[in-house]
């Protein structure tokens, strides 16, 4: 499975360490052809916040944030728990 990378100067993705929630976000974003910065923008959160969730540094994100990420990915919130 191709990993979703964060965009940075030069345009090539970097592989990110991710928690189970991050793996689910990665899979859903990849299925939709989205980069994490695009998911963050669509969810109305900053890329650093999404990155902290993606890597597991924020272990219990706010429910509103998870709902926004799910909406940005076009899925119900329970899909992020899988």
PDB file of N, CA, C and O in Angstrom, residues 23-74:
ATOM      1  N   UNK A  23      -3.434   5.134  10.523  1.00  0.00           N
ATOM      2  CA  UNK A  23      -3.455   4.161   9.430  1.00  0.00           C
ATOM      3  C   UNK A  23      -4.794   4.195   8.701  1.00  0.00           C
ATOM      4  O   UNK A  23      -4.840   4.111   7.475  1.00  0.00           O
ATOM      5  N   UNK A  24      -5.870   4.342   9.462  1.00  0.00           N
ATOM      6  CA  UNK A  24      -7.194   4.417   8.846  1.00  0.00           C
ATOM      7  C   UNK A  24      -7.336   5.700   8.034  1.00  0.00           C
ATOM      8  O   UNK A  24      -7.834   5.676   6.901  1.00  0.00           O
ATOM      9  N   UNK A  25      -6.898   6.814   8.605  1.00  0.00           N
ATOM     10  CA  UNK A  25      -6.939   8.085   7.869  1.00  0.00           C
ATOM     11  C   UNK A  25      -6.113   7.961   6.598  1.00  0.00           C
ATOM     12  O   UNK A  25      -6.543   8.383   5.527  1.00  0.00           O
ATOM     13  N   UNK A  26      -4.936   7.353   6.704  1.00  0.00           N
ATOM     14  CA  UNK A  26      -4.066   7.174   5.538  1.00  0.00           C
ATOM     15  C   UNK A  26      -4.757   6.362   4.443  1.00  0.00           C
ATOM     16  O   UNK A  26      -4.758   6.748   3.272  1.00  0.00           O
ATOM     17  N   UNK A  27      -5.368   5.254   4.828  1.00  0.00           N
ATOM     18  CA  UNK A  27      -6.018   4.391   3.846  1.00  0.00           C
ATOM     19  C   UNK A  27      -7.168   5.124   3.154  1.00  0.00           C
ATOM     20  O   UNK A  27      -7.288   5.105   1.925  1.00  0.00           O
ATOM     21  N   UNK A  28      -8.007   5.789   3.949  1.00  0.00           N
ATOM     22  CA  UNK A  28      -9.144   6.498   3.378  1.00  0.00           C
ATOM     23  C   UNK A  28      -8.700   7.666   2.501  1.00  0.00           C
ATOM     24  O   UNK A  28      -9.266   7.895   1.431  1.00  0.00           O
ATOM     25  N   UNK A  29      -7.689   8.408   2.952  1.00  0.00           N
ATOM     26  CA  UNK A  29      -7.181   9.524   2.152  1.00  0.00           C
ATOM     27  C   UNK A  29      -6.579   9.011   0.848  1.00  0.00           C
ATOM     28  O   UNK A  29      -6.837   9.562  -0.233  1.00  0.00           O
ATOM     29  N   UNK A  30      -5.802   7.945   0.936  1.00  0.00           N
ATOM     30  CA  UNK A  30      -5.181   7.367  -0.256  1.00  0.00           C
ATOM     31  C   UNK A  30      -6.237   6.896  -1.245  1.00  0.00           C
ATOM     32  O   UNK A  30      -6.117   7.130  -2.456  1.00  0.00           O
ATOM     33  N   UNK A  31      -7.284   6.245  -0.723  1.00  0.00           N
ATOM     34  CA  UNK A  31      -8.380   5.778  -1.590  1.00  0.00           C
ATOM     35  C   UNK A  31      -9.024   6.932  -2.350  1.00  0.00           C
ATOM     36  O   UNK A  31      -9.563   6.739  -3.433  1.00  0.00           O
ATOM     37  N   UNK A  32      -8.966   8.126  -1.766  1.00  0.00           N
ATOM     38  CA  UNK A  32      -9.603   9.297  -2.361  1.00  0.00           C
ATOM     39  C   UNK A  32      -8.608  10.202  -3.091  1.00  0.00           C
ATOM     40  O   UNK A  32      -8.962  11.259  -3.590  1.00  0.00           O
ATOM     41  N   UNK A  33      -7.347   9.792  -3.107  1.00  0.00           N
ATOM     42  CA  UNK A  33      -6.327  10.583  -3.787  1.00  0.00           C
ATOM     43  C   UNK A  33      -5.989  11.880  -3.081  1.00  0.00           C
ATOM     44  O   UNK A  33      -5.598  12.850  -3.729  1.00  0.00           O
ATOM     45  N   UNK A  34      -6.149  11.900  -1.746  1.00  0.00           N
ATOM     46  CA  UNK A  34      -5.906  13.115  -0.970  1.00  0.00           C
ATOM     47  C   UNK A  34      -4.595  13.040  -0.200  1.00  0.00           C
ATOM     48  O   UNK A  34      -4.215  11.978   0.284  1.00  0.00           O
ATOM     49  N   UNK A  35      -3.954  14.181  -0.051  1.00  0.00           N
ATOM     50  CA  UNK A  35      -2.804  14.323   0.839  1.00  0.00           C
ATOM     51  C   UNK A  35      -3.320  14.774   2.198  1.00  0.00           C
ATOM     52  O   UNK A  35      -4.416  15.336   2.302  1.00  0.00           O
ATOM     53  N   UNK A  36      -2.521  14.550   3.216  1.00  0.00           N
ATOM     54  CA  UNK A  36      -2.952  14.918   4.570  1.00  0.00           C
ATOM     55  C   UNK A  36      -3.241  16.405   4.704  1.00  0.00           C
ATOM     56  O   UNK A  36      -4.153  16.796   5.424  1.00  0.00           O
ATOM     57  N   UNK A  37      -2.492  17.249   4.015  1.00  0.00           N
ATOM     58  CA  UNK A  37      -2.767  18.688   4.110  1.00  0.00           C
ATOM     59  C   UNK A  37      -4.130  19.019   3.513  1.00  0.00           C
ATOM     60  O   UNK A  37      -4.825  19.916   3.984  1.00  0.00           O
ATOM     61  N   UNK A  38      -4.552  18.287   2.500  1.00  0.00           N
ATOM     62  CA  UNK A  38      -5.869  18.493   1.906  1.00  0.00           C
ATOM     63  C   UNK A  38      -6.977  18.020   2.850  1.00  0.00           C
ATOM     64  O   UNK A  38      -8.025  18.660   2.953  1.00  0.00           O
ATOM     65  N   UNK A  39      -6.730  16.916   3.547  1.00  0.00           N
ATOM     66  CA  UNK A  39      -7.695  16.420   4.528  1.00  0.00           C
ATOM     67  C   UNK A  39      -7.843  17.442   5.655  1.00  0.00           C
ATOM     68  O   UNK A  39      -8.955  17.778   6.064  1.00  0.00           O
ATOM     69  N   UNK A  40      -6.710  17.946   6.141  1.00  0.00           N
ATOM     70  CA  UNK A  40      -6.740  18.933   7.222  1.00  0.00           C
ATOM     71  C   UNK A  40      -7.522  20.172   6.801  1.00  0.00           C
ATOM     72  O   UNK A  40      -8.393  20.650   7.547  1.00  0.00           O
ATOM     73  N   UNK A  41      -7.245  20.676   5.615  1.00  0.00           N
ATOM     74  CA  UNK A  41      -7.942  21.875   5.135  1.00  0.00           C
ATOM     75  C   UNK A  41      -9.444  21.628   5.028  1.00  0.00           C
ATOM     76  O   UNK A  41     -10.249  22.444   5.477  1.00  0.00           O
ATOM     77  N   UNK A  42      -9.814  20.485   4.460  1.00  0.00           N
ATOM     78  CA  UNK A  42     -11.237  20.168   4.306  1.00  0.00           C
ATOM     79  C   UNK A  42     -11.925  19.978   5.660  1.00  0.00           C
ATOM     80  O   UNK A  42     -13.107  20.257   5.800  1.00  0.00           O
ATOM     81  N   UNK A  43     -11.157  19.521   6.656  1.00  0.00           N
ATOM     82  CA  UNK A  43     -11.716  19.309   7.997  1.00  0.00           C
ATOM     83  C   UNK A  43     -11.730  20.591   8.821  1.00  0.00           C
ATOM     84  O   UNK A  43     -12.311  20.625   9.904  1.00  0.00           O
ATOM     85  N   UNK A  44     -11.071  21.631   8.326  1.00  0.00           N
ATOM     86  CA  UNK A  44     -11.043  22.893   9.055  1.00  0.00           C
ATOM     87  C   UNK A  44     -10.098  22.885  10.245  1.00  0.00           C
ATOM     88  O   UNK A  44     -10.312  23.597  11.215  1.00  0.00           O
ATOM     89  N   UNK A  45      -9.060  22.043  10.151  1.00  0.00           N
ATOM     90  CA  UNK A  45      -8.044  21.992  11.203  1.00  0.00           C
ATOM     91  C   UNK A  45      -6.690  22.267  10.571  1.00  0.00           C
ATOM     92  O   UNK A  45      -6.537  22.216   9.355  1.00  0.00           O
ATOM     93  N   UNK A  46      -5.714  22.554  11.406  1.00  0.00           N
ATOM     94  CA  UNK A  46      -4.384  22.809  10.868  1.00  0.00           C
ATOM     95  C   UNK A  46      -3.693  21.491  10.537  1.00  0.00           C
ATOM     96  O   UNK A  46      -3.998  20.445  11.129  1.00  0.00           O
ATOM     97  N   UNK A  47      -2.747  21.568   9.600  1.00  0.00           N
ATOM     98  CA  UNK A  47      -1.981  20.376   9.279  1.00  0.00           C
ATOM     99  C   UNK A  47      -1.218  19.860  10.502  1.00  0.00           C
ATOM    100  O   UNK A  47      -1.210  18.648  10.746  1.00  0.00           O
ATOM    101  N   UNK A  48      -0.589  20.741  11.319  1.00  0.00           N
ATOM    102  CA  UNK A  48       0.106  20.211  12.501  1.00  0.00           C
ATOM    103  C   UNK A  48      -0.818  19.433  13.444  1.00  0.00           C
ATOM    104  O   UNK A  48      -0.418  18.422  14.012  1.00  0.00           O
ATOM    105  N   UNK A  49      -2.064  19.880  13.588  1.00  0.00           N
ATOM    106  CA  UNK A  49      -3.008  19.145  14.439  1.00  0.00           C
ATOM    107  C   UNK A  49      -3.294  17.771  13.852  1.00  0.00           C
ATOM    108  O   UNK A  49      -3.265  16.761  14.563  1.00  0.00           O
ATOM    109  N   UNK A  50      -3.559  17.704  12.551  1.00  0.00           N
ATOM    110  CA  UNK A  50      -3.809  16.413  11.915  1.00  0.00           C
ATOM    111  C   UNK A  50      -2.579  15.527  12.028  1.00  0.00           C
ATOM    112  O   UNK A  50      -2.686  14.329  12.291  1.00  0.00           O
ATOM    113  N   UNK A  51      -1.413  16.096  11.856  1.00  0.00           N
ATOM    114  CA  UNK A  51      -0.183  15.321  11.959  1.00  0.00           C
ATOM    115  C   UNK A  51      -0.031  14.715  13.357  1.00  0.00           C
ATOM    116  O   UNK A  51       0.353  13.551  13.500  1.00  0.00           O
ATOM    117  N   UNK A  52      -0.358  15.484  14.385  1.00  0.00           N
ATOM    118  CA  UNK A  52      -0.272  14.975  15.760  1.00  0.00           C
ATOM    119  C   UNK A  52      -1.276  13.846  15.997  1.00  0.00           C
ATOM    120  O   UNK A  52      -0.978  12.874  16.695  1.00  0.00           O
ATOM    121  N   UNK A  53      -2.450  13.949  15.407  1.00  0.00           N
ATOM    122  CA  UNK A  53      -3.440  12.873  15.501  1.00  0.00           C
ATOM    123  C   UNK A  53      -2.947  11.659  14.723  1.00  0.00           C
ATOM    124  O   UNK A  53      -2.983  10.525  15.207  1.00  0.00           O
ATOM    125  N   UNK A  54      -2.471  11.888  13.518  1.00  0.00           N
ATOM    126  CA  UNK A  54      -2.003  10.840  12.608  1.00  0.00           C
ATOM    127  C   UNK A  54      -0.893  10.014  13.239  1.00  0.00           C
ATOM    128  O   UNK A  54      -0.861   8.791  13.107  1.00  0.00           O
ATOM    129  N   UNK A  55       0.010  10.668  13.948  1.00  0.00           N
ATOM    130  CA  UNK A  55       1.151   9.974  14.544  1.00  0.00           C
ATOM    131  C   UNK A  55       0.866   9.457  15.952  1.00  0.00           C
ATOM    132  O   UNK A  55       1.718   8.805  16.547  1.00  0.00           O
ATOM    133  N   UNK A  56      -0.310   9.769  16.496  1.00  0.00           N
ATOM    134  CA  UNK A  56      -0.667   9.283  17.815  1.00  0.00           C
ATOM    135  C   UNK A  56      -0.199  10.148  18.958  1.00  0.00           C
ATOM    136  O   UNK A  56      -0.355   9.789  20.125  1.00  0.00           O
ATOM    137  N   UNK A  57       0.364  11.312  18.652  1.00  0.00           N
ATOM    138  CA  UNK A  57       0.790  12.212  19.724  1.00  0.00           C
ATOM    139  C   UNK A  57      -0.402  12.841  20.430  1.00  0.00           C
ATOM    140  O   UNK A  57      -0.322  13.172  21.592  1.00  0.00           O
ATOM    141  N   UNK A  58      -1.498  13.025  19.692  1.00  0.00           N
ATOM    142  CA  UNK A  58      -2.767  13.375  20.331  1.00  0.00           C
ATOM    143  C   UNK A  58      -3.526  12.056  20.415  1.00  0.00           C
ATOM    144  O   UNK A  58      -3.998  11.539  19.406  1.00  0.00           O
ATOM    145  N   UNK A  59      -3.587  11.509  21.591  1.00  0.00           N
ATOM    146  CA  UNK A  59      -4.162  10.178  21.773  1.00  0.00           C
ATOM    147  C   UNK A  59      -5.684  10.177  21.809  1.00  0.00           C
ATOM    148  O   UNK A  59      -6.313   9.200  21.443  1.00  0.00           O
ATOM    149  N   UNK A  60      -6.270  11.251  22.261  1.00  0.00           N
ATOM    150  CA  UNK A  60      -7.727  11.353  22.349  1.00  0.00           C
ATOM    151  C   UNK A  60      -8.185  12.670  21.737  1.00  0.00           C
ATOM    152  O   UNK A  60      -8.478  13.630  22.444  1.00  0.00           O
ATOM    153  N   UNK A  61      -8.253  12.717  20.394  1.00  0.00           N
ATOM    154  CA  UNK A  61      -8.697  13.972  19.762  1.00  0.00           C
ATOM    155  C   UNK A  61     -10.141  14.282  20.129  1.00  0.00           C
ATOM    156  O   UNK A  61     -10.926  13.390  20.456  1.00  0.00           O
ATOM    157  N   UNK A  62     -10.479  15.551  20.081  1.00  0.00           N
ATOM    158  CA  UNK A  62     -11.849  15.987  20.376  1.00  0.00           C
ATOM    159  C   UNK A  62     -12.811  15.342  19.387  1.00  0.00           C
ATOM    160  O   UNK A  62     -12.490  15.161  18.206  1.00  0.00           O
ATOM    161  N   UNK A  63     -14.001  15.017  19.876  1.00  0.00           N
ATOM    162  CA  UNK A  63     -15.022  14.400  19.045  1.00  0.00           C
ATOM    163  C   UNK A  63     -15.332  15.264  17.830  1.00  0.00           C
ATOM    164  O   UNK A  63     -15.470  14.752  16.709  1.00  0.00           O
ATOM    165  N   UNK A  64     -15.407  16.584  18.024  1.00  0.00           N
ATOM    166  CA  UNK A  64     -15.691  17.490  16.910  1.00  0.00           C
ATOM    167  C   UNK A  64     -14.612  17.394  15.831  1.00  0.00           C
ATOM    168  O   UNK A  64     -14.907  17.473  14.634  1.00  0.00           O
ATOM    169  N   UNK A  65     -13.370  17.212  16.257  1.00  0.00           N
ATOM    170  CA  UNK A  65     -12.260  17.096  15.309  1.00  0.00           C
ATOM    171  C   UNK A  65     -12.364  15.803  14.521  1.00  0.00           C
ATOM    172  O   UNK A  65     -12.189  15.792  13.297  1.00  0.00           O
ATOM    173  N   UNK A  66     -12.662  14.709  15.199  1.00  0.00           N
ATOM    174  CA  UNK A  66     -12.795  13.418  14.524  1.00  0.00           C
ATOM    175  C   UNK A  66     -13.971  13.452  13.554  1.00  0.00           C
ATOM    176  O   UNK A  66     -13.884  12.944  12.433  1.00  0.00           O
ATOM    177  N   UNK A  67     -15.064  14.089  13.956  1.00  0.00           N
ATOM    178  CA  UNK A  67     -16.223  14.236  13.055  1.00  0.00           C
ATOM    179  C   UNK A  67     -15.834  15.024  11.811  1.00  0.00           C
ATOM    180  O   UNK A  67     -16.236  14.684  10.696  1.00  0.00           O
ATOM    181  N   UNK A  68     -15.054  16.080  11.990  1.00  0.00           N
ATOM    182  CA  UNK A  68     -14.636  16.911  10.858  1.00  0.00           C
ATOM    183  C   UNK A  68     -13.722  16.129   9.918  1.00  0.00           C
ATOM    184  O   UNK A  68     -13.828  16.262   8.695  1.00  0.00           O
ATOM    185  N   UNK A  69     -12.833  15.322  10.469  1.00  0.00           N
ATOM    186  CA  UNK A  69     -11.946  14.498   9.633  1.00  0.00           C
ATOM    187  C   UNK A  69     -12.775  13.481   8.858  1.00  0.00           C
ATOM    188  O   UNK A  69     -12.561  13.285   7.654  1.00  0.00           O
ATOM    189  N   UNK A  70     -13.722  12.841   9.541  1.00  0.00           N
ATOM    190  CA  UNK A  70     -14.594  11.877   8.862  1.00  0.00           C
ATOM    191  C   UNK A  70     -15.357  12.546   7.721  1.00  0.00           C
ATOM    192  O   UNK A  70     -15.436  12.006   6.612  1.00  0.00           O
ATOM    193  N   UNK A  71     -15.903  13.737   7.980  1.00  0.00           N
ATOM    194  CA  UNK A  71     -16.642  14.459   6.942  1.00  0.00           C
ATOM    195  C   UNK A  71     -15.726  14.813   5.771  1.00  0.00           C
ATOM    196  O   UNK A  71     -16.124  14.700   4.608  1.00  0.00           O
ATOM    197  N   UNK A  72     -14.496  15.224   6.070  1.00  0.00           N
ATOM    198  CA  UNK A  72     -13.543  15.572   5.010  1.00  0.00           C
ATOM    199  C   UNK A  72     -13.211  14.363   4.142  1.00  0.00           C
ATOM    200  O   UNK A  72     -12.934  14.498   2.951  1.00  0.00           O
ATOM    201  N   UNK A  73     -13.268  13.179   4.756  1.00  0.00           N
ATOM    202  CA  UNK A  73     -12.980  11.946   4.015  1.00  0.00           C
ATOM    203  C   UNK A  73     -14.238  11.326   3.420  1.00  0.00           C
ATOM    204  O   UNK A  73     -14.168  10.324   2.710  1.00  0.00           O
ATOM    205  N   UNK A  74     -15.399  11.939   3.726  1.00  0.00           N
ATOM    206  CA  UNK A  74     -16.654  11.451   3.165  1.00  0.00           C
ATOM    207  C   UNK A  74     -17.136  10.142   3.761  1.00  0.00           C
ATOM    208  O   UNK A  74     -17.741   9.333   3.070  1.00  0.00           O
TER     209      UNK A  74
END
